[in-house]
GROMACS .gro file of C-alpha atoms in nm:
model
  191
    1MET     CA    1   4.079   5.633   1.678
    2ASP     CA    2   3.729   5.796   1.674
    3THR     CA    3   3.721   5.845   1.314
    4LYS     CA    4   3.875   5.556   1.191
    5SER     CA    5   3.561   5.334   1.316
    6LYS     CA    6   3.333   5.613   1.212
    7ASN     CA    7   3.510   5.511   0.834
    8THR     CA    8   3.507   5.144   0.870
    9LYS     CA    9   3.133   5.117   0.988
   10PRO     CA   10   2.985   5.197   0.651
   11VAL     CA   11   3.201   4.987   0.466
   12LEU     CA   12   3.129   4.683   0.729
   13ALA     CA   13   2.791   4.746   0.679
   14PHE     CA   14   2.816   4.772   0.304
   15LEU     CA   15   3.014   4.436   0.319
   16ALA     CA   16   2.748   4.259   0.562
   17PHE     CA   17   2.446   4.399   0.282
   18PHE     CA   18   2.651   4.280  -0.029
   19LEU     CA   19   2.683   3.919   0.146
   20GLY     CA   20   2.338   3.869   0.275
   21ILE     CA   21   2.202   3.940  -0.066
   22ASN     CA   22   2.447   3.766  -0.244
   23LEU     CA   23   2.289   3.456   0.016
   24LEU     CA   24   1.969   3.555  -0.047
   25LEU     CA   25   1.985   3.459  -0.438
   26LEU     CA   26   2.228   3.200  -0.387
   27GLY     CA   27   1.950   3.044  -0.197
   28LEU     CA   28   1.701   3.134  -0.485
   29VAL     CA   29   1.859   2.947  -0.710
   30ALA     CA   30   1.966   2.659  -0.485
   31LEU     CA   31   1.509   2.661  -0.404
   32GLY     CA   32   1.468   2.680  -0.774
   33SER     CA   33   1.749   2.401  -0.862
   34ALA     CA   34   1.543   2.193  -0.597
   35VAL     CA   35   1.212   2.264  -0.747
   36ARG     CA   36   1.321   2.211  -1.123
   37GLY     CA   37   1.450   1.835  -1.004
   38ILE     CA   38   1.126   1.774  -0.810
   39GLY     CA   39   0.839   1.943  -0.938
   40TRP     CA   40   0.642   2.178  -0.811
   41GLN     CA   41   0.340   1.938  -0.749
   42GLN     CA   42   0.567   1.666  -0.571
   43MET     CA   43   0.711   1.997  -0.361
   44ALA     CA   44   0.319   2.065  -0.279
   45ASP     CA   45   0.265   1.681  -0.222
   46ALA     CA   46   0.501   1.721   0.119
   47PHE     CA   47   0.301   1.948   0.274
   48GLN     CA   48  -0.034   1.775   0.248
   49SER     CA   49  -0.176   1.566   0.535
   50ASP     CA   50  -0.369   1.347   0.348
   51TYR     CA   51  -0.164   1.129   0.087
   52GLN     CA   52  -0.498   1.028  -0.088
   53ASP     CA   53  -0.432   1.429  -0.205
   54THR     CA   54  -0.126   1.382  -0.357
   55LEU     CA   55  -0.044   1.294  -0.691
   56GLN     CA   56   0.157   0.958  -0.604
   57PHE     CA   57  -0.181   0.848  -0.484
   58ARG     CA   58  -0.351   0.913  -0.807
   59GLN     CA   59  -0.049   0.796  -1.007
   60THR     CA   60  -0.113   0.438  -0.802
   61MET     CA   61  -0.440   0.418  -0.851
   62GLU     CA   62  -0.449   0.545  -1.236
   63GLY     CA   63  -0.160   0.214  -1.301
   64TRP     CA   64  -0.382   0.025  -1.091
   65PHE     CA   65  -0.644   0.100  -1.339
   66GLN     CA   66  -0.447   0.025  -1.606
   67ARG     CA   67  -0.362  -0.280  -1.558
   68ILE     CA   68  -0.706  -0.401  -1.468
   69CYS     CA   69  -0.864  -0.252  -1.779
   70ASP     CA   70  -0.559  -0.399  -1.968
   71GLY     CA   71  -0.592  -0.760  -1.787
   72ASP     CA   72  -0.184  -0.753  -1.740
   73LEU     CA   73  -0.239  -0.892  -1.371
   74VAL     CA   74  -0.132  -1.236  -1.321
   75GLU     CA   75  -0.267  -1.460  -1.056
   76GLY     CA   76   0.051  -1.417  -0.826
   77ASP     CA   77   0.028  -0.989  -0.905
   78ARG     CA   78  -0.341  -0.951  -0.826
   79LEU     CA   79  -0.328  -0.595  -0.673
   80THR     CA   80  -0.057  -0.678  -0.390
   81ASP     CA   81  -0.120  -0.358  -0.260
   82ASN     CA   82  -0.200  -0.463   0.128
   83ASN     CA   83  -0.385  -0.048   0.178
   84LEU     CA   84  -0.632  -0.125  -0.142
   85LEU     CA   85  -0.929  -0.378  -0.173
   86TYR     CA   86  -1.096  -0.451  -0.523
   87TYR     CA   87  -1.408  -0.601  -0.699
   88ILE     CA   88  -1.403  -0.728  -1.057
   89GLN     CA   89  -1.632  -0.806  -1.307
   90ARG     CA   90  -1.553  -0.877  -1.648
   91THR     CA   91  -1.890  -1.005  -1.821
   92GLY     CA   92  -1.934  -1.340  -1.861
   93GLU     CA   93  -1.645  -1.402  -1.588
   94ALA     CA   94  -1.615  -1.500  -1.229
   95PRO     CA   95  -1.571  -1.189  -1.014
   96VAL     CA   96  -1.202  -1.097  -0.865
   97THR     CA   97  -1.260  -0.979  -0.516
   98ASN     CA   98  -1.064  -0.950  -0.194
   99GLU     CA   99  -1.329  -0.780  -0.049
  100PRO     CA  100  -1.721  -0.886  -0.133
  101SER     CA  101  -1.910  -0.602   0.018
  102LEU     CA  102  -1.783  -0.327  -0.246
  103VAL     CA  103  -1.977  -0.505  -0.546
  104THR     CA  104  -2.274  -0.238  -0.349
  105GLY     CA  105  -1.977   0.043  -0.277
  106THR     CA  106  -1.967  -0.037   0.041
  107LEU     CA  107  -1.678   0.109   0.211
  108PRO     CA  108  -1.571  -0.149   0.490
  109GLU     CA  109  -1.412   0.011   0.839
  110GLY     CA  110  -1.089   0.172   0.757
  111TYR     CA  111  -1.157   0.290   0.423
  112ASN     CA  112  -1.273   0.637   0.284
  113PHE     CA  113  -1.219   0.650  -0.074
  114LEU     CA  114  -1.353   0.430  -0.349
  115LEU     CA  115  -1.313   0.447  -0.722
  116THR     CA  116  -1.606   0.258  -0.968
  117PHE     CA  117  -1.554   0.238  -1.323
  118ASP     CA  118  -1.849   0.127  -1.487
  119GLY     CA  119  -1.683   0.067  -1.836
  120TYR     CA  120  -1.758   0.414  -1.915
  121SER     CA  121  -1.667   0.622  -1.684
  122VAL     CA  122  -1.511   0.700  -1.356
  123THR     CA  123  -1.673   0.798  -0.998
  124ILE     CA  124  -1.490   0.877  -0.720
  125GLN     CA  125  -1.613   0.928  -0.356
  126LYS     CA  126  -1.364   1.045  -0.079
  127ASP     CA  127  -1.504   1.077   0.295
  128GLY     CA  128  -1.839   1.058   0.163
  129GLN     CA  129  -1.842   1.297  -0.134
  130THR     CA  130  -1.808   1.269  -0.458
  131VAL     CA  131  -1.512   1.402  -0.661
  132ASP     CA  132  -1.503   1.589  -0.958
  133VAL     CA  133  -1.307   1.357  -1.230
  134TYR     CA  134  -1.332   1.536  -1.497
  135GLY     CA  135  -1.397   1.886  -1.459
  136ASP     CA  136  -1.503   2.064  -1.781
  137GLY     CA  137  -1.489   1.711  -1.988
  138THR     CA  138  -1.208   1.781  -2.140
  139TYR     CA  139  -0.845   1.637  -2.026
  140ARG     CA  140  -0.514   1.913  -2.001
  141ASP     CA  141  -0.233   1.816  -1.853
  142ASP     CA  142  -0.352   1.964  -1.517
  143SER     CA  143  -0.612   1.821  -1.457
  144GLN     CA  144  -0.631   1.562  -1.142
  145TRP     CA  145  -0.675   1.275  -1.268
  146PHE     CA  146  -0.583   1.076  -1.551
  147LEU     CA  147  -0.847   0.846  -1.643
  148PRO     CA  148  -1.067   0.784  -1.941
  149GLY     CA  149  -1.382   0.950  -1.957
  150TYR     CA  150  -1.292   1.276  -2.087
  151GLN     CA  151  -1.428   1.400  -2.442
  152ASN     CA  152  -1.034   1.374  -2.578
  153TYR     CA  153  -0.970   1.075  -2.383
  154PRO     CA  154  -1.278   0.794  -2.425
  155VAL     CA  155  -1.287   0.494  -2.315
  156PRO     CA  156  -1.158   0.201  -2.555
  157SER     CA  157  -1.393  -0.023  -2.703
  158ARG     CA  158  -1.204  -0.348  -2.552
  159TRP     CA  159  -1.313  -0.198  -2.173
  160TYR     CA  160  -1.679  -0.245  -2.265
  161GLY     CA  161  -1.801  -0.502  -2.023
  162LEU     CA  162  -1.593  -0.452  -1.748
  163THR     CA  163  -1.672  -0.324  -1.423
  164PHE     CA  164  -1.445  -0.215  -1.103
  165THR     CA  165  -1.443  -0.055  -0.776
  166LEU     CA  166  -1.125   0.038  -0.581
  167ALA     CA  167  -1.096   0.115  -0.215
  168ALA     CA  168  -0.801   0.274  -0.055
  169ALA     CA  169  -0.739   0.239   0.314
  170LYS     CA  170  -0.766   0.612   0.507
  171ASP     CA  171  -0.439   0.532   0.716
  172PRO     CA  172  -0.230   0.366   0.513
  173ALA     CA  173  -0.027   0.034   0.668
  174PRO     CA  174   0.319   0.023   0.595
  175TYR     CA  175   0.477  -0.226   0.342
  176ILE     CA  176   0.716  -0.543   0.448
  177LEU     CA  177   0.803  -0.757   0.236
  178GLU     CA  178   0.607  -1.098   0.326
  179GLU     CA  179   0.897  -1.375   0.372
  180ASP     CA  180   0.866  -1.721   0.506
  181PHE     CA  181   1.081  -1.681   0.792
  182SER     CA  182   0.984  -1.979   0.966
  183ALA     CA  183   1.212  -2.183   0.693
  184THR     CA  184   1.483  -2.053   0.824
  185PRO     CA  185   1.632  -2.181   1.162
  186THR     CA  186   1.854  -1.916   1.349
  187ALA     CA  187   2.091  -1.975   1.655
  188ASN     CA  188   1.815  -1.933   1.868
  189THR     CA  189   1.510  -2.148   1.706
  190PRO     CA  190   1.474  -2.416   1.991
  191THR     CA  191   1.520  -2.754   1.770
   0.00000   0.00000   0.00000
């Protein structure tokens, strides 16, 4: 009996080792597929404690930037992001704003991110510190911001005369749909 158990121990050890290696490789393949599916940046963003350091935040700000510059905002669509304050001024037009103090670059309570476009380039301040938007001045695929003002991404001349400031909330409020619930009576509503 003693010799029989000694012969099976190496076989069981080899099988455990073999299965362990296969499970490890399978896990690595699954991780690789997940990373390829969502991307390295999105995966890194999952570990960010500050939402303003994420790719999604930068893309949101870049999207608003583009829409403001192209004049794609319609009256009912004027920067509907509740976590964003703005002051937009185009030469010869009245300013459009939801926070007049932004004209001076002053951040209201609860806001820590300030993007300013002077018609030619962008300046960003976060927590009172200036953010390096342009690096060495040349836009590359791995640049943090995709905003005009780089040597190889100049500001289109149609944007000259446009200046604006955007401020983002330090701790964003959750998004909820704005609906008028008062128009729909319920069974519990007194009449």
